[in-house]
């Protein structure tokens, strides 16, 4: 069962939330971030090349121009591979755990899996981010030493940064599964 | 309640049989380790499982049945499989079934009530998780945080969640020894049935490695015995060797080599020095030394004039300047005397660079130290002169004020001096005060030069430390066999049809490179600067000599 909705992030960019329900106990949310625009790419390239041309007129050394081309290419490749995240996925499997995957624009994927035994709760928190106050969804992990304490807070969807309406959608589905999991784990 | 069944991917194409593995009740998950094929005698299966259980401390039992249906469905097989549940009683009893040629799986888990009621009261939903048995067997899980209160002597696999799965598979080596192609009473299918063959060359190399290692270990023990003999512990040699960083590095390298041929560890392969490189280096050294000496001479001429517009005391200036110039002249003549032999010496020294890049860097550091030996001498002269002057000044300043340093009480006491003592003391005080700028300037210049040389040597030492502590084997393992070092797992949902159980694929998430370096970092030589910045500034101000790079176990000056 697949569902797609469109939301916006904290800066106003468009986000698409895809929700896939494999079974009552397994749910996947895929949030796609706004793509890299032609305008920003052209702007950065023009700036770098104008600066290089300015240096070239000062120094009369043509190596600067070749170096600028290399820098632009390598910088773009590095940005696509290490910085630009294409979409973020959250997979919740009842009685197994929660998995977060970030896929970069070059295809690289980085995955983290948290076992259900370590998850205390999934909550929406407020935070001060630069000059804004934003909401973010996070997973609270249990403290092995203290039964009611929290050892770590793991924020979700850090590069997509959706707004509250999107977070509420995800939060409701997560809470359904967590409640079901808690109910079945206490029963013998 | 949802039950989890971990199923090895190698058994997905195996023929029908019994599922053998371990049931973990805390996670309500069953880890399937192998499939026992027909025909079998139940008594023998139970014996084999008891043997495996004793050998590996893992509670291996029969978990259920596995049915890989052919084109024509066999009704009798179905009833037979159900009847097996009575022989091997296990709660819950799994019945996995796969249709041949399609991807549809079905799986049921029933709680066996008794021989009277065959109705499955209490059927639970099952989630199938596929895992690569060989990779999980070989991989080592690195948990993000180590629990501080883990009990020692905890031999049973009671760790949480997925660590239990990894542990179960890793400990069940005894089960994987016999295969379905072996002539045993019980035919099993597991990852060995996939037939991973080793190459003949690798096998031969493994056999040859034993005697070769033994021979090399003998040679190395001879070398280390020779170097540990008493002759080298006599004073001049031991002093020189403690100052040269090359010898420290060689010792470290010898230790590493003796370790290499007994265990598996990384080594730096480098053959940097070739004959023509040595010649070029030797040819380059003399002009460099000349250039350094010439620059120093220019510097001294500048100091003897009016440096930076300051007016120096002419007489003292000339004395100090000429003294240092004569020193440089001696040094240059010494270098020119040695120049025919430099190439030969460098070649022999460079041979030892085949022991690694770090030895070559240490040699470079020592060459820099030897080339700038005159800077070190000048620094010592300047520092001692300045130190004497400062001590004299402080003592005469106390006399000027009518006080004295009480050595017994370690404090300043008042004292009445005679008139002639006061007169001479004040005269000397004024002389020293007016000569202070000249001495201080020479001290400052030579200290800066010495600090520059020390910084360069320090950078080389840092680089050597970095190379020494880099875990090349672990990095190579992470590059070539990423499943061996696991940070965790990741799941992928496979094709899903409604009404069928949920199928997931469990893959190993490899450790990121930064964590590999952090976890497996080798212990370094440990040449750290012993002073803090505050004490360094204090020593510089009072003219005490600084030795920033001390090896462990050196005596203080």
XYZ file of C-alpha atoms in Angstrom:
745
model
C 0.000 0.000 0.000
C 1.664 3.192 -1.176
C 0.798 6.752 -0.406
C 2.402 10.015 -1.509
C 1.909 13.448 -0.017
C 3.622 16.758 -0.514
C 4.850 18.940 2.329
C 7.332 21.765 2.783
C 10.494 22.043 4.826
C 11.487 24.808 7.231
C 12.946 26.968 4.424
C 9.922 26.612 2.189
C 11.297 24.027 -0.238
C 9.046 21.249 -1.468
C 9.284 17.791 0.114
C 7.558 14.588 -0.936
C 6.631 12.020 1.711
C 6.083 8.489 0.428
C 4.520 6.054 2.840
C 4.632 2.303 2.200
C 2.842 -0.162 4.408
C 4.210 -3.662 3.845
C 2.257 -5.247 6.663
C 0.583 -4.088 9.876
C 3.923 -4.475 11.586
C 6.232 -2.994 8.957
C 6.129 0.594 7.710
C 8.425 2.675 5.540
C 8.548 6.468 5.150
C 10.592 8.021 2.372
C 11.158 11.780 2.454
C 12.741 13.300 -0.646
C 14.659 16.554 -0.277
C 14.561 19.385 -2.809
C 16.943 18.711 -5.692
C 19.985 20.748 -6.593
C 18.805 23.516 -8.946
C 20.441 24.583 -12.188
C 20.442 28.164 -10.976
C 22.563 27.519 -7.889
C 24.947 25.297 -9.825
C 25.447 27.943 -12.517
C 25.917 30.653 -9.906
C 28.647 28.746 -8.058
C 30.471 27.764 -11.247
C 30.379 31.340 -12.581
C 31.698 32.729 -9.313
C 34.600 30.309 -9.178
C 35.538 30.866 -12.814
C 35.293 34.656 -12.583
C 37.567 34.612 -9.540
C 40.013 32.360 -11.380
C 39.955 34.654 -14.413
C 40.598 37.631 -12.182
C 43.634 35.870 -10.673
C 44.790 34.929 -14.168
C 44.785 38.544 -15.339
C 46.918 39.390 -12.291
C 49.408 36.522 -12.545
C 49.409 35.682 -16.283
C 49.685 31.979 -15.406
C 47.337 29.712 -17.328
C 47.622 26.960 -14.714
C 45.128 28.916 -12.628
C 42.375 28.364 -15.188
C 43.009 24.618 -15.386
C 43.151 24.486 -11.620
C 39.797 26.269 -11.434
C 38.215 23.705 -13.747
C 39.593 20.840 -11.660
C 38.448 22.462 -8.451
C 34.947 22.927 -9.826
C 34.701 19.329 -10.998
C 36.152 17.816 -7.846
C 34.087 20.122 -5.689
C 30.902 19.123 -7.473
C 31.718 15.418 -7.196
C 32.601 15.772 -3.532
C 29.425 17.720 -2.850
C 27.250 15.123 -4.547
C 28.948 12.227 -2.806
C 29.417 13.544 0.702
C 27.018 16.430 1.288
C 23.866 16.417 -0.835
C 21.262 14.028 0.478
C 18.658 12.940 -2.038
C 16.148 11.176 0.191
C 15.872 9.860 3.718
C 14.048 6.682 4.603
C 12.674 5.478 7.896
C 11.794 1.784 8.177
C 10.017 0.577 11.296
C 9.669 -3.157 11.853
C 7.667 -4.239 14.827
C 9.697 -6.309 17.326
C 12.899 -5.844 15.272
C 13.857 -2.199 15.248
C 14.009 1.138 13.467
C 16.292 1.752 10.495
C 17.277 5.140 9.071
C 18.862 5.379 5.621
C 20.240 8.509 3.988
C 20.823 8.275 0.245
C 23.231 10.765 -1.244
C 22.897 12.275 -4.698
C 25.747 10.090 -6.023
C 23.968 6.913 -4.913
C 25.860 6.301 -1.696
C 23.710 5.094 1.182
C 24.437 5.323 4.837
C 22.318 3.238 7.172
C 21.830 3.097 10.918
C 19.770 0.437 12.638
C 18.503 0.683 16.210
C 17.118 -2.425 17.853
C 13.669 -2.281 19.369
C 15.045 -3.261 22.767
C 16.984 0.009 22.923
C 14.153 2.308 21.829
C 12.330 4.007 24.656
C 10.045 6.282 22.655
C 9.665 8.416 19.530
C 8.821 12.055 20.252
C 8.615 15.457 18.576
C 10.986 17.962 20.172
C 11.518 21.689 19.780
C 14.935 23.151 19.171
C 16.572 26.465 18.452
C 18.244 26.237 15.044
C 20.145 29.391 13.953
C 17.529 32.120 14.286
C 14.472 29.804 14.168
C 12.690 27.514 16.557
C 11.961 24.260 14.746
C 10.288 20.950 15.486
C 12.122 17.708 14.878
C 11.323 14.052 15.333
C 13.684 12.018 17.471
C 14.155 8.567 18.961
C 14.898 8.290 22.669
C 17.193 5.426 23.621
C 17.042 3.571 26.903
C 19.786 3.870 29.455
C 21.118 0.404 30.347
C 22.091 1.486 33.842
C 19.032 3.490 34.849
C 15.646 2.031 33.865
C 13.803 5.380 33.554
C 16.661 7.391 32.143
C 17.513 8.307 28.572
C 20.999 7.659 27.290
C 20.818 9.261 23.859
C 18.569 11.304 21.590
C 18.777 10.397 17.895
C 17.223 13.024 15.605
C 15.511 11.897 12.390
C 15.251 13.569 8.974
C 18.089 15.950 9.764
C 18.770 17.146 6.247
C 15.195 17.201 5.011
C 13.960 19.175 8.043
C 10.214 18.875 7.449
C 7.602 21.011 9.150
C 5.234 19.997 11.919
C 2.429 18.660 9.694
C 4.717 16.120 8.076
C 6.224 15.178 11.419
C 2.802 14.545 12.909
C 1.994 12.060 10.128
C 5.150 10.089 10.766
C 4.757 10.380 14.531
C 1.245 8.926 14.529
C 2.234 5.861 12.521
C 5.329 5.283 14.653
C 3.325 5.502 17.841
C 0.816 2.948 16.505
C 3.540 0.418 15.914
C 5.356 1.155 19.162
C 2.146 0.807 21.161
C 1.437 -2.501 19.465
C 4.963 -3.654 20.158
C 4.784 -2.684 23.832
C 1.448 -4.441 24.199
C 2.711 -7.689 22.677
C 6.020 -7.634 24.503
C 4.391 -7.469 27.898
C 2.002 -10.310 27.148
C 3.506 -13.797 27.676
C 2.675 -11.884 18.440
C 5.185 -11.704 15.626
C 7.889 -14.352 15.606
C 11.147 -13.845 13.737
C 12.859 -16.615 11.827
C 16.445 -16.009 10.687
C 16.950 -18.199 7.624
C 20.292 -18.639 5.835
C 20.214 -17.742 2.137
C 22.244 -20.844 1.252
C 19.401 -23.108 2.433
C 16.788 -21.379 0.280
C 17.417 -23.826 -2.561
C 17.930 -26.924 -0.415
C 15.660 -29.970 -0.560
C 13.008 -30.656 2.020
C 13.991 -31.635 5.496
C 14.159 -30.599 9.118
C 15.149 -27.150 10.347
C 17.922 -27.201 12.930
C 18.934 -24.153 14.968
C 18.468 -22.214 18.147
C 15.363 -20.673 19.653
C 15.864 -17.410 21.576
C 12.751 -16.920 23.710
C 13.621 -13.395 24.916
C 13.493 -12.009 21.390
C 10.963 -14.643 20.214
C 13.244 -15.385 17.332
C 14.502 -18.614 15.849
C 17.942 -18.772 14.250
C 18.036 -21.561 11.651
C 21.546 -22.945 11.224
C 21.123 -25.910 8.874
C 18.641 -28.220 7.150
C 18.708 -31.986 7.755
C 17.711 -33.943 4.644
C 15.717 -37.144 4.229
C 16.252 -39.976 4.877
C 17.385 -39.777 8.463
C 16.970 -41.701 11.674
C 15.619 -39.474 14.456
C 17.872 -41.048 17.078
C 20.985 -40.172 15.093
C 19.782 -36.618 14.569
C 19.255 -36.240 18.298
C 22.733 -37.667 19.003
C 24.361 -35.261 16.567
C 22.555 -32.312 18.108
C 23.578 -33.393 21.607
C 27.217 -33.597 20.452
C 27.067 -30.150 18.886
C 25.407 -28.744 21.979
C 28.154 -30.105 24.182
C 30.939 -28.866 21.917
C 29.666 -25.353 21.346
C 27.523 -24.487 24.421
C 24.736 -23.408 22.057
C 21.279 -24.869 22.555
C 20.836 -26.389 19.099
C 17.512 -28.192 18.589
C 15.127 -29.163 15.830
C 12.935 -26.130 15.192
C 10.561 -27.296 12.506
C 10.204 -28.575 8.968
C 11.277 -27.199 5.625
C 9.384 -28.105 2.489
C 10.670 -27.267 -0.970
C 7.812 -28.394 -3.193
C 8.380 -29.822 -6.674
C 5.928 -29.572 -9.564
C 3.497 -32.160 -8.253
C 2.464 -31.500 -4.715
C 2.987 -34.485 -2.474
C 0.184 -34.969 -0.004
C 1.931 -37.737 1.842
C 4.975 -35.570 2.429
C 2.763 -32.982 4.072
C 1.306 -35.461 6.540
C 4.738 -36.964 7.156
C 6.140 -33.565 7.988
C 3.333 -32.918 10.416
C 3.958 -36.227 12.076
C 7.581 -35.241 12.654
C 6.323 -32.618 15.011
C 5.373 -35.357 17.382
C 8.848 -36.902 17.392
C 10.823 -33.687 17.870
C 8.652 -31.635 20.151
C 9.528 -27.962 20.183
C 7.486 -24.929 21.065
C 6.769 -23.208 18.698
C 6.991 -25.578 15.764
C 7.885 -23.862 12.470
C 6.663 -25.069 9.094
C 8.402 -23.254 6.263
C 7.332 -23.960 2.755
C 8.500 -22.703 -0.589
C 7.067 -23.345 -4.000
C 9.725 -24.304 -6.466
C 10.161 -21.855 -9.313
C 8.338 -19.033 -7.597
C 9.202 -16.580 -4.919
C 6.239 -17.305 -2.728
C 7.055 -18.557 0.677
C 4.673 -19.551 3.389
C 5.387 -20.119 6.979
C 3.422 -21.193 9.997
C 4.371 -21.376 13.623
C 2.196 -23.484 15.839
C 2.189 -24.149 19.517
C 1.875 -27.877 19.875
C -0.912 -28.666 22.262
C -0.661 -32.433 22.430
C -1.193 -35.538 20.359
C -4.968 -35.367 20.785
C -5.701 -31.973 19.263
C -4.044 -31.300 15.932
C -5.759 -27.970 15.605
C -3.219 -25.231 15.703
C -4.541 -23.124 18.511
C -2.316 -20.127 18.745
C -0.887 -19.620 15.258
C 1.430 -16.712 15.256
C 2.596 -14.470 12.484
C 6.123 -15.154 11.330
C 8.579 -12.701 9.803
C 11.334 -14.260 7.672
C 14.744 -12.621 7.795
C 17.350 -13.937 5.351
C 21.037 -13.719 6.273
C 24.290 -14.681 4.574
C 25.627 -17.403 6.856
C 29.292 -17.228 5.834
C 29.471 -13.463 6.269
C 27.699 -13.516 9.611
C 30.005 -16.334 10.747
C 33.159 -14.384 9.906
C 32.041 -10.934 10.940
C 32.746 -9.254 14.240
C 30.124 -6.922 15.616
C 31.346 -3.596 17.041
C 28.685 -2.238 19.346
C 28.476 1.545 19.613
C 28.964 1.612 23.371
C 30.527 -0.988 25.608
C 28.463 -1.794 28.670
C 30.638 -1.288 31.732
C 28.854 -3.761 33.942
C 28.987 -6.868 31.778
C 29.645 -9.843 34.022
C 32.837 -11.722 33.485
C 32.472 -15.400 32.790
C 29.277 -14.906 30.841
C 29.796 -17.756 28.438
C 26.288 -18.378 27.158
C 24.967 -16.244 24.322
C 22.662 -14.014 26.266
C 23.503 -10.704 24.605
C 20.685 -8.579 23.293
C 18.974 -8.878 19.956
C 21.141 -9.216 16.894
C 24.312 -9.824 18.862
C 22.669 -13.098 19.934
C 22.195 -14.114 16.298
C 25.821 -13.360 15.435
C 27.014 -15.169 18.511
C 24.906 -18.267 17.783
C 26.191 -18.588 14.227
C 29.800 -17.940 15.237
C 29.779 -20.555 17.991
C 28.148 -23.318 15.979
C 31.258 -24.301 14.059
C 30.832 -27.896 15.221
C 27.574 -28.139 13.312
C 29.146 -27.000 10.043
C 31.770 -29.692 9.944
C 29.761 -32.357 8.154
C 27.954 -31.665 4.935
C 25.267 -33.228 2.794
C 27.942 -34.526 0.436
C 29.753 -36.334 3.250
C 29.141 -39.976 4.006
C 27.669 -39.521 7.457
C 24.527 -40.788 9.095
C 22.975 -37.344 8.944
C 23.063 -35.124 5.847
C 23.078 -31.379 6.564
C 22.853 -28.333 4.296
C 24.481 -25.122 5.377
C 26.930 -22.551 3.988
C 29.599 -25.145 3.310
C 27.291 -26.771 0.759
C 27.671 -23.744 -1.462
C 31.120 -25.015 -2.245
C 33.583 -22.204 -1.675
C 36.793 -23.652 -3.037
C 40.225 -22.390 -2.105
C 42.937 -22.021 -4.679
C 45.808 -24.508 -4.763
C 48.412 -21.770 -4.678
C 46.941 -20.334 -1.511
C 47.015 -23.761 0.127
C 50.635 -24.328 -0.896
C 51.609 -20.902 0.378
C 49.966 -21.689 3.694
C 51.961 -24.933 4.017
C 55.211 -23.209 3.064
C 54.631 -20.331 5.449
C 55.337 -22.422 8.514
C 58.998 -23.367 7.905
C 59.787 -19.955 6.346
C 58.454 -18.166 9.404
C 60.482 -20.435 11.645
C 63.692 -19.686 9.738
C 63.130 -15.938 9.766
C 62.249 -15.996 13.448
C 65.601 -17.706 14.175
C 67.515 -15.082 12.169
C 65.735 -12.258 13.928
C 66.409 -13.704 17.350
C 70.120 -13.865 16.441
C 70.076 -10.198 15.411
C 68.294 -9.061 18.541
C 70.615 -11.129 20.733
C 73.605 -9.488 19.031
C 72.213 -6.002 19.525
C 71.446 -6.652 23.179
C 75.020 -7.619 23.987
C 76.984 -5.690 26.570
C 79.353 -3.859 24.205
C 76.627 -1.540 23.039
C 75.663 -0.550 26.530
C 78.957 1.291 27.194
C 78.657 5.007 27.717
C 79.567 6.762 24.434
C 77.632 4.398 22.220
C 74.578 4.261 24.409
C 74.495 8.074 24.691
C 74.689 8.521 20.926
C 72.079 5.899 20.316
C 69.659 7.398 22.745
C 69.917 10.730 20.946
C 69.468 9.402 17.429
C 65.876 8.814 16.518
C 66.950 6.345 13.841
C 68.080 3.864 16.443
C 64.815 4.145 18.287
C 62.977 3.495 15.054
C 65.217 0.537 14.192
C 64.539 -0.970 17.572
C 60.826 -0.509 17.053
C 61.062 -2.050 13.602
C 62.974 -5.055 14.960
C 60.264 -5.620 17.516
C 57.652 -5.451 14.827
C 59.475 -7.885 12.587
C 59.785 -10.456 15.344
C 56.067 -10.069 15.892
C 55.200 -10.361 12.208
C 56.392 -13.864 11.758
C 54.322 -15.177 14.587
C 51.044 -13.315 14.213
C 49.330 -11.418 11.423
C 50.038 -7.718 11.574
C 50.534 -4.919 9.043
C 53.945 -3.845 7.799
C 55.037 -0.865 5.743
C 56.543 -2.062 2.490
C 58.912 0.527 1.079
C 62.086 0.341 -0.913
C 62.853 3.991 -1.222
C 66.579 4.256 -1.647
C 68.100 3.340 -4.938
C 71.720 3.942 -5.929
C 71.194 7.027 -8.070
C 68.948 8.613 -5.475
C 71.723 8.213 -2.892
C 74.198 9.916 -5.203
C 71.839 12.804 -5.823
C 71.119 13.165 -2.137
C 74.815 13.156 -1.256
C 75.526 15.726 -3.961
C 72.737 17.892 -2.655
C 73.771 17.726 0.975
C 77.051 19.665 0.748
C 75.633 22.720 -1.031
C 72.729 22.744 1.419
C 75.105 22.728 4.382
C 77.149 25.490 2.727
C 74.015 27.494 2.113
C 72.930 27.180 5.730
C 76.361 28.265 6.947
C 76.383 31.235 4.583
C 72.991 32.366 5.785
C 74.200 32.120 9.365
C 77.214 34.242 8.524
C 74.988 36.912 6.988
C 72.862 36.820 10.094
C 75.874 37.312 12.354
C 77.173 40.199 10.234
C 73.767 41.776 10.567
C 73.797 41.304 14.315
C 77.279 42.787 14.547
C 76.103 45.924 12.773
C 72.986 47.729 13.970
C 70.255 45.089 13.828
C 66.715 46.516 13.432
C 68.037 49.951 14.288
C 69.088 48.953 17.837
C 72.449 50.197 19.067
C 74.558 47.381 20.464
C 77.518 47.551 22.746
C 80.281 47.497 20.170
C 82.936 45.574 22.099
C 80.717 42.753 23.324
C 79.069 42.564 19.949
C 82.383 42.125 18.170
C 83.548 39.467 20.656
C 80.432 37.374 20.411
C 80.139 37.833 16.650
C 83.719 36.808 15.987
C 83.389 33.820 18.333
C 80.381 32.498 16.479
C 81.886 33.223 13.051
C 84.956 31.189 13.954
C 82.641 28.370 14.963
C 80.937 28.428 11.603
C 84.294 28.456 9.867
C 85.286 25.298 11.783
C 82.032 23.621 10.910
C 82.365 24.352 7.190
C 85.892 22.982 7.070
C 84.702 19.849 8.848
C 81.906 19.353 6.334
C 84.302 19.810 3.410
C 86.665 17.299 4.963
C 83.890 14.725 5.216
C 82.441 15.301 1.758
C 84.211 12.428 -0.092
C 82.870 9.937 2.415
C 79.311 11.243 2.620
C 78.027 9.238 -0.313
C 79.415 5.945 0.993
C 78.011 6.544 4.478
C 74.627 7.538 3.154
C 74.403 4.424 0.998
C 75.010 2.137 3.947
C 72.626 4.067 6.102
C 70.066 4.102 3.328
C 70.075 0.295 3.190
C 68.263 0.253 6.459
C 65.525 2.348 4.861
C 64.218 -0.805 3.220
C 62.728 -1.536 6.597
C 60.116 1.072 5.973
C 59.141 4.647 5.352
C 59.299 5.464 9.043
C 62.997 4.503 9.216
C 63.679 6.752 6.220
C 61.876 9.615 7.922
C 63.836 9.047 11.117
C 67.066 9.110 9.085
C 65.940 12.410 7.585
C 65.251 13.781 11.048
C 68.727 12.754 12.190
C 70.375 14.273 9.102
C 68.611 17.556 9.859
C 69.808 17.370 13.457
C 73.413 16.764 12.334
C 73.360 19.499 9.708
C 72.052 22.045 12.187
C 74.382 20.971 14.974
C 76.078 24.366 14.946
C 72.733 26.079 15.510
C 72.278 23.834 18.526
C 75.738 24.766 19.802
C 75.052 28.481 19.339
C 71.779 28.125 21.143
C 73.507 26.440 24.078
C 76.195 29.136 24.249
C 73.703 31.957 23.976
C 71.367 30.358 26.501
C 74.117 29.722 29.057
C 75.427 33.255 28.715
C 71.983 34.702 29.071
C 71.189 32.419 31.998
C 74.366 33.464 33.821
C 73.560 37.094 33.163
C 70.013 36.770 34.468
C 71.151 34.999 37.618
C 73.849 37.582 38.182
C 71.393 40.387 37.636
C 68.833 39.007 40.064
C 71.410 38.403 42.759
C 72.958 41.878 42.358
C 69.502 43.448 42.289
C 68.847 41.910 45.659
C 72.169 43.305 46.890
C 71.200 46.740 45.533
C 68.078 46.633 47.665
C 69.971 45.311 50.690
C 68.588 41.767 50.627
C 70.072 38.305 50.272
C 68.878 34.850 49.257
C 68.821 32.536 52.222
C 69.647 29.070 50.897
C 68.775 27.358 54.166
C 65.333 28.878 54.447
C 64.785 29.162 50.666
C 63.611 32.760 50.937
C 64.809 36.344 50.635
C 66.182 37.869 53.845
C 67.503 41.313 54.597
C 71.252 41.625 55.030
C 73.607 44.470 55.891
C 76.479 44.752 53.493
C 79.756 46.649 53.873
C 80.263 49.807 51.888
C 82.845 48.337 49.519
C 80.616 45.295 48.893
C 77.745 47.618 48.017
C 79.966 49.747 45.788
C 81.357 46.826 43.738
C 77.979 45.187 43.602
C 76.295 48.278 42.232
C 79.047 48.769 39.642
C 78.718 45.201 38.417
C 74.954 45.522 38.387
C 75.040 48.568 36.120
C 77.549 46.897 33.794
C 75.371 43.825 33.457
C 72.242 45.904 32.937
C 73.796 47.848 30.064
C 75.171 44.733 28.449
C 71.803 42.989 28.727
C 70.295 44.074 25.361
C 73.199 42.664 23.351
C 73.192 39.301 25.068
C 69.419 39.142 25.011
C 69.370 39.793 21.273
C 71.860 37.049 20.506
C 69.929 34.695 22.775
C 66.642 35.578 21.107
C 67.963 35.043 17.586
C 69.556 31.711 18.313
C 66.610 30.478 20.338
C 64.284 31.229 17.436
C 66.533 29.325 15.047
C 66.699 26.384 17.434
C 62.925 26.384 17.871
C 62.515 26.331 14.104
C 64.739 23.272 13.794
C 62.939 21.611 16.710
C 59.571 22.284 15.075
C 60.682 20.656 11.832
C 62.016 17.626 13.697
C 58.837 17.501 15.731
C 56.679 17.414 12.615
C 58.730 14.530 11.246
C 58.324 12.678 14.540
C 54.573 13.238 14.464
C 54.431 11.831 10.954
C 56.454 8.808 12.020
C 54.105 8.286 14.976
C 51.125 8.532 12.703
C 52.504 5.964 10.282
C 53.474 3.648 13.109
C 50.073 3.735 14.717
C 48.076 3.332 11.497
C 46.353 -0.074 11.500
C 47.030 -1.045 7.894
C 45.745 -4.593 8.262
C 42.397 -3.463 9.641
C 42.095 -0.821 6.919
C 42.902 -3.387 4.253
C 40.342 -5.746 5.750
C 37.745 -2.977 5.736
C 38.544 -2.298 2.084
C 38.606 -5.859 0.768
C 36.356 -7.824 3.125
C 34.012 -5.224 4.599
C 31.742 -7.827 6.162
C 34.418 -8.880 8.652
C 34.160 -5.622 10.596
C 30.515 -4.910 11.260
C 29.109 -1.786 12.868
C 25.633 -3.211 12.714
C 23.132 -4.617 10.284
C 20.735 -3.205 7.707
C 17.475 -4.641 6.490
C 15.843 -4.579 3.098
C 12.247 -5.550 2.518
C 11.950 -8.164 -0.256
C 8.992 -8.591 -2.598
C 5.853 -8.804 -0.601
C 2.479 -10.319 -1.435
C -0.546 -9.937 0.777
C -1.285 -13.048 2.734
C 2.329 -14.205 2.611
C 4.758 -13.662 5.478
C 6.936 -10.569 5.448
C 10.433 -11.312 4.068
C 13.467 -9.201 4.947
C 17.093 -9.460 3.871
C 19.625 -8.803 6.624
C 22.949 -7.427 5.377
C 26.024 -6.419 7.283
C 26.668 -2.701 7.701
C 30.446 -2.243 7.614
C 32.321 -0.085 10.114
C 33.197 3.418 8.873
C 36.931 4.024 8.273
C 37.240 6.581 11.072
C 35.977 4.048 13.614
C 38.290 1.351 12.233
C 41.323 3.602 12.781
C 40.068 4.649 16.200
C 39.358 1.126 17.448
C 42.393 -0.642 16.056
C 45.035 2.058 16.516
C 48.432 0.558 17.357
C 50.330 1.805 20.422
C 52.778 4.579 19.486
C 56.350 5.215 20.575
C 55.050 7.889 22.858
C 57.457 10.781 22.288
C 55.338 13.565 23.661
C 56.569 16.961 24.782
C 56.858 16.991 28.526
C 56.350 20.713 29.073
C 53.214 22.737 29.062
C 53.228 26.094 27.313
C 53.545 27.989 30.593
C 56.628 26.140 31.776
C 58.143 26.460 28.296
C 57.768 30.247 28.354
C 59.190 30.368 31.851
C 62.247 28.356 30.801
C 62.765 30.545 27.763
C 62.620 33.692 29.865
C 65.147 32.501 32.391
C 67.476 31.006 29.799
C 67.185 27.395 30.895
C 67.868 24.850 28.188
C 64.848 23.129 26.658
C 64.808 19.541 25.448
C 61.318 19.146 24.039
C 61.580 15.605 22.713
C 62.369 13.153 25.402
C 62.110 9.430 24.928
C 60.569 7.404 27.700
C 62.976 6.566 30.492
C 65.526 9.310 29.892
C 67.163 11.017 32.810
C 66.536 14.731 33.306
C 69.344 17.175 32.595
